[in-house]
Coordinates of C-alpha atoms and ligand atoms in Angstrom, one line a residue:
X1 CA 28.5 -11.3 11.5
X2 CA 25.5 -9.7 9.5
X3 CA 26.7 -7.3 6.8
X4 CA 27.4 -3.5 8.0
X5 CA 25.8 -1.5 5.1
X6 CA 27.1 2.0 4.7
X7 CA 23.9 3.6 4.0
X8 CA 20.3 1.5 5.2
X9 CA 17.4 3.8 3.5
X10 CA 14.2 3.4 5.1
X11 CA 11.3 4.1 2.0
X12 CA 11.0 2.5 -1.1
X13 CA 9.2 5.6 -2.6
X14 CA 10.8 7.8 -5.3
X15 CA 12.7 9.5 -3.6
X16 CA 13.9 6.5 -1.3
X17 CA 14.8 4.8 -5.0
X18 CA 16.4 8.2 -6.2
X19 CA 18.7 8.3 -3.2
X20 CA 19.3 4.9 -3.2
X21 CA 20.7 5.1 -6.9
X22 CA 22.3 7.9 -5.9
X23 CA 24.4 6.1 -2.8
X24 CA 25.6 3.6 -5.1
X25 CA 26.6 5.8 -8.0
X26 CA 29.4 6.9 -5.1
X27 CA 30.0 3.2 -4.7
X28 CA 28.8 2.7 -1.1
X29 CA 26.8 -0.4 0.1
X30 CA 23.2 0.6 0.3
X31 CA 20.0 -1.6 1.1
X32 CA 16.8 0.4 0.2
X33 CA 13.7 -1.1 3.2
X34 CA 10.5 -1.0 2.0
X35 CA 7.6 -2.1 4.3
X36 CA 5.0 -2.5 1.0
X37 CA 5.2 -5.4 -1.1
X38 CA 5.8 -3.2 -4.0
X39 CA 8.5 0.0 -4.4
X40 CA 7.3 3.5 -5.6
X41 CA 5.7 4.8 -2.8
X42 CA 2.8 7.5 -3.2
X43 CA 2.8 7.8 -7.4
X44 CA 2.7 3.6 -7.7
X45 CA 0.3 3.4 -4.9
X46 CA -2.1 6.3 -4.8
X47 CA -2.1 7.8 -8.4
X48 CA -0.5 5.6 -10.7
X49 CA -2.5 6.0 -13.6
X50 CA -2.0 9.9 -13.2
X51 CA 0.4 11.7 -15.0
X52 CA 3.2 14.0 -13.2
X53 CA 4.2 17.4 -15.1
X54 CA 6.6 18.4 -13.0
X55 CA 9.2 15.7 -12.9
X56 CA 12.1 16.9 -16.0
X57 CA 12.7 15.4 -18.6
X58 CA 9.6 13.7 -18.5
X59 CA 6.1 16.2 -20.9
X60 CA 4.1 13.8 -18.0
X61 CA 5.2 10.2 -17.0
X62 CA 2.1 8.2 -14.6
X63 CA 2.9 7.2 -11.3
X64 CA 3.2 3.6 -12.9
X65 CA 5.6 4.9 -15.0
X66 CA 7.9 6.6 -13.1
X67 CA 8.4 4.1 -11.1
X68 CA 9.2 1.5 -13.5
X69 CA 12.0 3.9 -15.1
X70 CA 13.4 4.9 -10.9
X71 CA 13.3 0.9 -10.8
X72 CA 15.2 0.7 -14.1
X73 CA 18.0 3.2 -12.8
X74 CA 18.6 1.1 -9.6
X75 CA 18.9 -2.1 -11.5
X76 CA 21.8 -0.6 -13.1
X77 CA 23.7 -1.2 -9.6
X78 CA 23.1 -3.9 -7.4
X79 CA 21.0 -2.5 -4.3
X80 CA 19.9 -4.9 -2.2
X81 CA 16.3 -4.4 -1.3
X82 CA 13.9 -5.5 1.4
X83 CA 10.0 -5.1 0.4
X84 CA 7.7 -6.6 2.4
X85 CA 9.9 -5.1 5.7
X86 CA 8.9 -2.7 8.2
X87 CA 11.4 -0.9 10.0
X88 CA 10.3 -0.9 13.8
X89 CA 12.9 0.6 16.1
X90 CA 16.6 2.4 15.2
X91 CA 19.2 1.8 17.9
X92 CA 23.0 2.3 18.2
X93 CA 25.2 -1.0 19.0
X94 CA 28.4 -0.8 21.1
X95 CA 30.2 0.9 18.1
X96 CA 28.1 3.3 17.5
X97 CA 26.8 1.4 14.4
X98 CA 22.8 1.5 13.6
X99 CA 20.9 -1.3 14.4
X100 CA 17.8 -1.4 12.2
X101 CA 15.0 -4.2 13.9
X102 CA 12.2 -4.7 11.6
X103 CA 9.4 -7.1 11.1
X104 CA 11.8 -9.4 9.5
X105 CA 15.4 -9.7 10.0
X106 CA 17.9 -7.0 11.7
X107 CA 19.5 -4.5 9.4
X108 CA 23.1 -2.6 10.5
X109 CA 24.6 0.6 8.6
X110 CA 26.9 2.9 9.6
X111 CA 24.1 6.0 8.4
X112 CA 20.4 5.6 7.9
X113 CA 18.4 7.5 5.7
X114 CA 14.8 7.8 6.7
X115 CA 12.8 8.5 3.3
X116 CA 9.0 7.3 5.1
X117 CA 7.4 10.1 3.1
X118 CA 3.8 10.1 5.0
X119 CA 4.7 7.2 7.0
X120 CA 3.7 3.2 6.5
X121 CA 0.2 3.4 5.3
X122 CA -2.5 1.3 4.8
X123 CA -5.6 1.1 2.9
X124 CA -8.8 2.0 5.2
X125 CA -10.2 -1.3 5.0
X126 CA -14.0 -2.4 5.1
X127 CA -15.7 -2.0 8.6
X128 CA -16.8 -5.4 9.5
X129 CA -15.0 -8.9 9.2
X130 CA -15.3 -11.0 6.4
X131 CA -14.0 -14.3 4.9
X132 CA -10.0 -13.6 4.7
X133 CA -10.2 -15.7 1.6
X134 CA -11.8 -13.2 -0.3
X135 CA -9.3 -11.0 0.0
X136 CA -7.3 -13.2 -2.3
X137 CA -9.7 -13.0 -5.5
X138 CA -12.3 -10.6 -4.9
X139 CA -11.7 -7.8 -2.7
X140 CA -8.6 -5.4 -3.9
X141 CA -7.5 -2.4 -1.9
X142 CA -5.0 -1.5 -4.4
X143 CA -4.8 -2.1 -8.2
X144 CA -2.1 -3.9 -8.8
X145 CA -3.0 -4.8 -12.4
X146 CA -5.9 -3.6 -14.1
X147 CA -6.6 -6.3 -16.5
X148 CA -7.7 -8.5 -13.3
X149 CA -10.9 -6.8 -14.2
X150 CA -10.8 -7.0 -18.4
X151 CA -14.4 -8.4 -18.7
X152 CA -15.7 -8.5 -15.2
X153 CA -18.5 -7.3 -13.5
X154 CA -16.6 -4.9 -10.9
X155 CA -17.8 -2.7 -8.1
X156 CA -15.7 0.2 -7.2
X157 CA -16.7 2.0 -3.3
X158 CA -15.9 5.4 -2.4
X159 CA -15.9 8.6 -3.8
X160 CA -12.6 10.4 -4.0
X161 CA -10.3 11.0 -6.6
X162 CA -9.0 7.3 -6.8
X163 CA -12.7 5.5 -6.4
X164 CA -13.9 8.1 -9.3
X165 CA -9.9 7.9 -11.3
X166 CA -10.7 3.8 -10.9
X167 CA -13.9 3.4 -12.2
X168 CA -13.6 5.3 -15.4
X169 CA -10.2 3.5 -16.3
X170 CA -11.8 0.1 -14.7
X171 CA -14.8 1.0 -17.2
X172 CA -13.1 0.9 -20.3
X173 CA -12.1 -2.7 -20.0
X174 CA -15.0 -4.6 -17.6
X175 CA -17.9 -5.8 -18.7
X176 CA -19.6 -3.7 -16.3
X177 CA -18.7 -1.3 -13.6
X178 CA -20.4 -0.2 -10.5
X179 CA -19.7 2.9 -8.2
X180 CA -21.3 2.8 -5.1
X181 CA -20.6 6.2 -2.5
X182 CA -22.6 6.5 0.6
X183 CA -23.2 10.4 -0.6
X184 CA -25.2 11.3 -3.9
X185 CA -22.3 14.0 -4.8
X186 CA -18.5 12.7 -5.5
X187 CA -15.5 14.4 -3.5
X188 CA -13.2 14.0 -6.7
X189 CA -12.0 16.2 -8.7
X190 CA -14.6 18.0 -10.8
X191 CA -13.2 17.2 -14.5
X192 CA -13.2 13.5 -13.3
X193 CA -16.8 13.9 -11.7
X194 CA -17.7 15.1 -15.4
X195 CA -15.6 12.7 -16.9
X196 CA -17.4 10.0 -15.2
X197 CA -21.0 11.4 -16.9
X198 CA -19.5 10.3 -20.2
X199 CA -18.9 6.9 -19.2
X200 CA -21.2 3.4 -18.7
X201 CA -20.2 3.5 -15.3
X202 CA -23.2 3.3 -13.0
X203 CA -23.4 4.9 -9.9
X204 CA -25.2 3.5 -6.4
X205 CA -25.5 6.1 -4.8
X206 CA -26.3 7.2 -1.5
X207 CA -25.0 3.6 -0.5
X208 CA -23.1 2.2 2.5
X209 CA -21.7 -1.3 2.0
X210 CA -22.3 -3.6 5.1
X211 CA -21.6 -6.9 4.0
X212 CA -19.2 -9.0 1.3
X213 CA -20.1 -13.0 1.1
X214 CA -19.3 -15.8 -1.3
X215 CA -21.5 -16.2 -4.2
X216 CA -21.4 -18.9 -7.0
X217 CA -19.1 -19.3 -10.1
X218 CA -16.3 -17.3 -7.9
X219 CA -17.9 -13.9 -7.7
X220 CA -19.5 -12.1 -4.5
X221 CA -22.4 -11.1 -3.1
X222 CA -22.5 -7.1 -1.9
X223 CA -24.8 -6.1 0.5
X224 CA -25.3 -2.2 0.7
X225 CA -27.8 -0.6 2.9
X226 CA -28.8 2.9 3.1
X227 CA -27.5 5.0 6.6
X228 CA -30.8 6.8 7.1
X229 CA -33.0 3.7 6.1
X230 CA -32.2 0.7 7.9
X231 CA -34.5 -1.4 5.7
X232 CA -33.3 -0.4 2.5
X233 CA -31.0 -2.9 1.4
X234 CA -30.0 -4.6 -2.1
X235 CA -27.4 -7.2 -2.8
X236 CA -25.2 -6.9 -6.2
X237 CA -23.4 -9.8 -7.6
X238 CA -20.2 -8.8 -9.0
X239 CA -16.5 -10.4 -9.7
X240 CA -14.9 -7.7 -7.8
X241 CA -14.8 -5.3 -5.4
X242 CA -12.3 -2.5 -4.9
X243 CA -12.1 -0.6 -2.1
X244 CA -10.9 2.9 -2.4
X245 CA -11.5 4.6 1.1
X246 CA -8.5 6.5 1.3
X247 CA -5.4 5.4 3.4
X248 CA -4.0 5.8 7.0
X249 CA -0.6 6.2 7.2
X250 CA 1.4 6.0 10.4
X251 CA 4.5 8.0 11.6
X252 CA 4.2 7.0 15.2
X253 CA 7.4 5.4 15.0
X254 CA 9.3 8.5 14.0
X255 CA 8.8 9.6 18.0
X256 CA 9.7 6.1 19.0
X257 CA 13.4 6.3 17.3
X258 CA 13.8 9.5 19.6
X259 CA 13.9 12.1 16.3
X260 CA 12.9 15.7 16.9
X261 CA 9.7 16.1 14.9
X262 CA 7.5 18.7 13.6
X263 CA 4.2 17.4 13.7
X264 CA 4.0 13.9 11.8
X265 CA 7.5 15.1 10.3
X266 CA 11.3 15.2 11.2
X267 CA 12.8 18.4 11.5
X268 CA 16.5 18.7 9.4
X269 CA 18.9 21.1 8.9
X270 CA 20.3 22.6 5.5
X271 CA 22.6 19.1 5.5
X272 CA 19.4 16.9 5.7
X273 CA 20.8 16.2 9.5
X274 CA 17.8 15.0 11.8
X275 CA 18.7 15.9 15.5
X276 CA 20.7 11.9 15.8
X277 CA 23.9 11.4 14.7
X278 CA 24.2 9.5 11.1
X279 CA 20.9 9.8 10.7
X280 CA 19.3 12.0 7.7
X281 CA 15.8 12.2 6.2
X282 CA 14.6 13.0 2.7
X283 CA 11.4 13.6 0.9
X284 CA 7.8 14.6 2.3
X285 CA 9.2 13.2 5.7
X286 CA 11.9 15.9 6.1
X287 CA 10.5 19.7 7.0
X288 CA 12.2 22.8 7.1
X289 CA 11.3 26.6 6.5
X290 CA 9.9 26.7 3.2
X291 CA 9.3 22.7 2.1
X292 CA 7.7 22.1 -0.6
X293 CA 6.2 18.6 -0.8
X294 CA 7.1 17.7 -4.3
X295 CA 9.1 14.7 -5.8
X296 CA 11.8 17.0 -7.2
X297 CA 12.5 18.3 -3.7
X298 CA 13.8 14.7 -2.7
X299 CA 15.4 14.1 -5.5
X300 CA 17.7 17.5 -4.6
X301 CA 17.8 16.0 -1.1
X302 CA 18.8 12.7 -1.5
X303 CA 21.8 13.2 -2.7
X304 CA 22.9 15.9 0.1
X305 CA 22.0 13.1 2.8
X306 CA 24.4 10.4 1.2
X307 CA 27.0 13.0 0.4
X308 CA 27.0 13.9 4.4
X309 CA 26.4 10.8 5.0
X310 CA 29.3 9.9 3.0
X311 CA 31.3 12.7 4.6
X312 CA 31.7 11.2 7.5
X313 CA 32.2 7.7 7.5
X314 CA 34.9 8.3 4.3
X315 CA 36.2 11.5 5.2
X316 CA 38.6 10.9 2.7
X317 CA 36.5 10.9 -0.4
X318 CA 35.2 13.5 -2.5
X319 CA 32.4 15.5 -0.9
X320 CA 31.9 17.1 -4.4
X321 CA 31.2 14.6 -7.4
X322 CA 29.9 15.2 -10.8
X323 CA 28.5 11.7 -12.4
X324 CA 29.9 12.6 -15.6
X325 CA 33.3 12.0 -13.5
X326 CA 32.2 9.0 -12.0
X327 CA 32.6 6.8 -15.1
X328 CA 34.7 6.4 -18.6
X329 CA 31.6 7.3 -20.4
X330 CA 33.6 8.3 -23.9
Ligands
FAD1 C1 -2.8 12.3 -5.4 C2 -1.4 12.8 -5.3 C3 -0.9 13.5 -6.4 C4 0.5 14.0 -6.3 N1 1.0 14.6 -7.4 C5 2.2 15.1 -7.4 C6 2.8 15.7 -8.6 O1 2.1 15.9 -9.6 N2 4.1 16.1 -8.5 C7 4.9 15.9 -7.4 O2 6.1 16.3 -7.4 N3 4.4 15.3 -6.3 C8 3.1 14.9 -6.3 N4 2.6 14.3 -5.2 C9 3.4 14.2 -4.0 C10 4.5 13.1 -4.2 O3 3.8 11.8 -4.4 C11 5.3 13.0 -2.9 O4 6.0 14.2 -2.8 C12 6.3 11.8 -3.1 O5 5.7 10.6 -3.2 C13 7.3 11.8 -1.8 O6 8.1 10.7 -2.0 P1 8.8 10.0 -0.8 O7 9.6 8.9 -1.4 O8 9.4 11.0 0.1 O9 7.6 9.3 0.0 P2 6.5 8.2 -0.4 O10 6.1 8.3 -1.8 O11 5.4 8.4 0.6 O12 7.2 6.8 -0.1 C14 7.5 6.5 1.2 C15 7.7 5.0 1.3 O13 8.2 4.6 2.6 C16 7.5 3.4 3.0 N5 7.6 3.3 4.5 C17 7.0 4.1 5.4 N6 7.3 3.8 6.7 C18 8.2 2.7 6.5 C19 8.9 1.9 7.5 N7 8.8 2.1 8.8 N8 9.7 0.9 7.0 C20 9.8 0.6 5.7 N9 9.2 1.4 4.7 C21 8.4 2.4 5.2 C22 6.1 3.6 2.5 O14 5.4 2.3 2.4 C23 6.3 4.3 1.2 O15 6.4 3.3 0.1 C24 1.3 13.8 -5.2 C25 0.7 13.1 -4.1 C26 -0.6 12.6 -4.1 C27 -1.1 11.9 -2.9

């Protein structure tokens, strides 16, 4: 028999970890499913070297950051997790209990809570096909670790806020850094535009990249060719390339699992309630009148989810706790 969790939270993100805590602060058995590799969500994926000023308690904490404290707070409690796992359908077994099928195993709970935020997404990757293998050393969608590129010769594509945010931080530890942007003028934010004035960082601008090869001693050959000028090419040898086009993200599956949706997201009532039974959603995911798309918000939701959730499958227990309760904390 494959264990019944009481609560199955779908989204590793902040306010998937904040709920998560939360769940077993009141004791029930919770699994946190996270289809990434790595928890945090948005701030650890897309701005983690930014700081937040409006989480409290924090005068601004990065992305990075925050999520190593949220990850701190779990580890108090013993949550299982599942990175790496993407939720693919919800259904109800024969008792009414949630059957969760995902890339990897299944996953049953008697509630789910579906904290997706924008949805699985993935990085908008390169438009042509290239050695697999490069992918490995050379090419980076994300930045997992910045001193991968402590005295390399780095290339950093696009020209949002990340691609701009990237290069200057990238900058102060390479031996060189490239930013190549297939328009002469940046999209980012105009303090990091300037910011990036003040820097080495060149730019390679108005350049398209077509092509990524093997070159010797482990680094890569770019190819970059010009939209309006088919004959303008030039190669650039570099150690690494990162990729910062942006990201899809995909909430198709939200219609799949039958949920009543607003747009990409899933309508719920004052309770956090979606329109199935046991099943509740949190963070930028859930709408309502009035939403506002902030971390804090989930953080004030999670907890009304698990203490619904919580409601009824122990209707006997508190509905009302205080932490400060919760513990002999003398
Ligand atoms: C550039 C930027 C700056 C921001 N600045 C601020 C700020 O200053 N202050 C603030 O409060 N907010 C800010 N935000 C918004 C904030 O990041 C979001 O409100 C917050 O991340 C929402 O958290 P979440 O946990 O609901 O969703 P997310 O952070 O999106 O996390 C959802 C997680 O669910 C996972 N997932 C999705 N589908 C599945 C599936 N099927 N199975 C398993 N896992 C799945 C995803 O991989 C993801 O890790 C900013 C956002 C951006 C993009």
């Amino acid at each position: 028999m494959p264990e019944i969790y009481d609560i199955a939270i779908i989204g590793g993100g902040p306010v998937g970890l904040f709920t998560g805590y939360y769940a077993k602060l009141r004791e029930l058995k919770t699994c946190i499913i996270e289809s990434l590799p790595t928890l945090g969500g948005q701030p650890n994926t897309l701005y983690a070297q930014k700081k937040i000023y409006d989480v409290p308690g924090f005068l601004g904490i990065t992305g990075e950051d925050l999520t190593t404290k949220m990850i701190e707070q779990l580890e108090m409690f013993d949550c299982d997790i599942y990175t790496d796992t993407t939720v693919k359908t919800i259904t109800d077994d024969d008792g009414g209990v949630k059957v969760l099928q995902t890339n990897k195993q299944d996953i049953t709970a008697k509630a789910v809570i579906v904290a997706v935020g924008n949805g699985a997404f993935n990085p908008r990757r390169l438009a042509f096909d290239y050695d697999p293998q490069l992918d490995e050393q050379n090419v980076d969608y994300f930045v997992k670790d910045i001193n991968k590129y402590r005295d390399k010769d780095v290339l950093v594509a696009g020209g949002g806020d990340s691609a701009v945010d990237w290069s200057i931080a990238i900058d102060n530890i390479s031996k060189s850094t490239k930013i190549v942007h297939r328009r002469d003028t940046f999209r980012a934010l105009g303090a990091s535009v300037t910011k990036l004035e003040t820097t080495n960082v060149t730019k390679v601008t108005p350049y398209l990249i077509e092509g990524v090869q093997k070159a010797d001693d482990n680094k890569i050959k770019v190819t970059l060719g010009k939209a309006r000028d088919k004959d303008n090419k030039r190669d650039i040898i570099v150690d690494n390339l990162l990729v910062n086009y942006g990201y899809t993200s995909d909430t198709k599956m939200l219609r799949d699992w039958g949920l009543d949706l607003s747009g990409p997201y899933i309508k719920v009532n004052q309770k956090m309630e979606t329109n199935l039974p046991n099943i509740y959603a949190v963070g930028d995911v859930a709408e309502y009148d009035g939403k506002l798309k902030l971390i804090v918000s989930g953080f004030a939701e999670g907890p009304t989810a698990v203490a619904q959730a919580q409601l009824k499958i122990y209707p006997e227990k508190s509905y009302y706790e205080h932490s400060t309760n919760l513990f002999d904390n003398q």
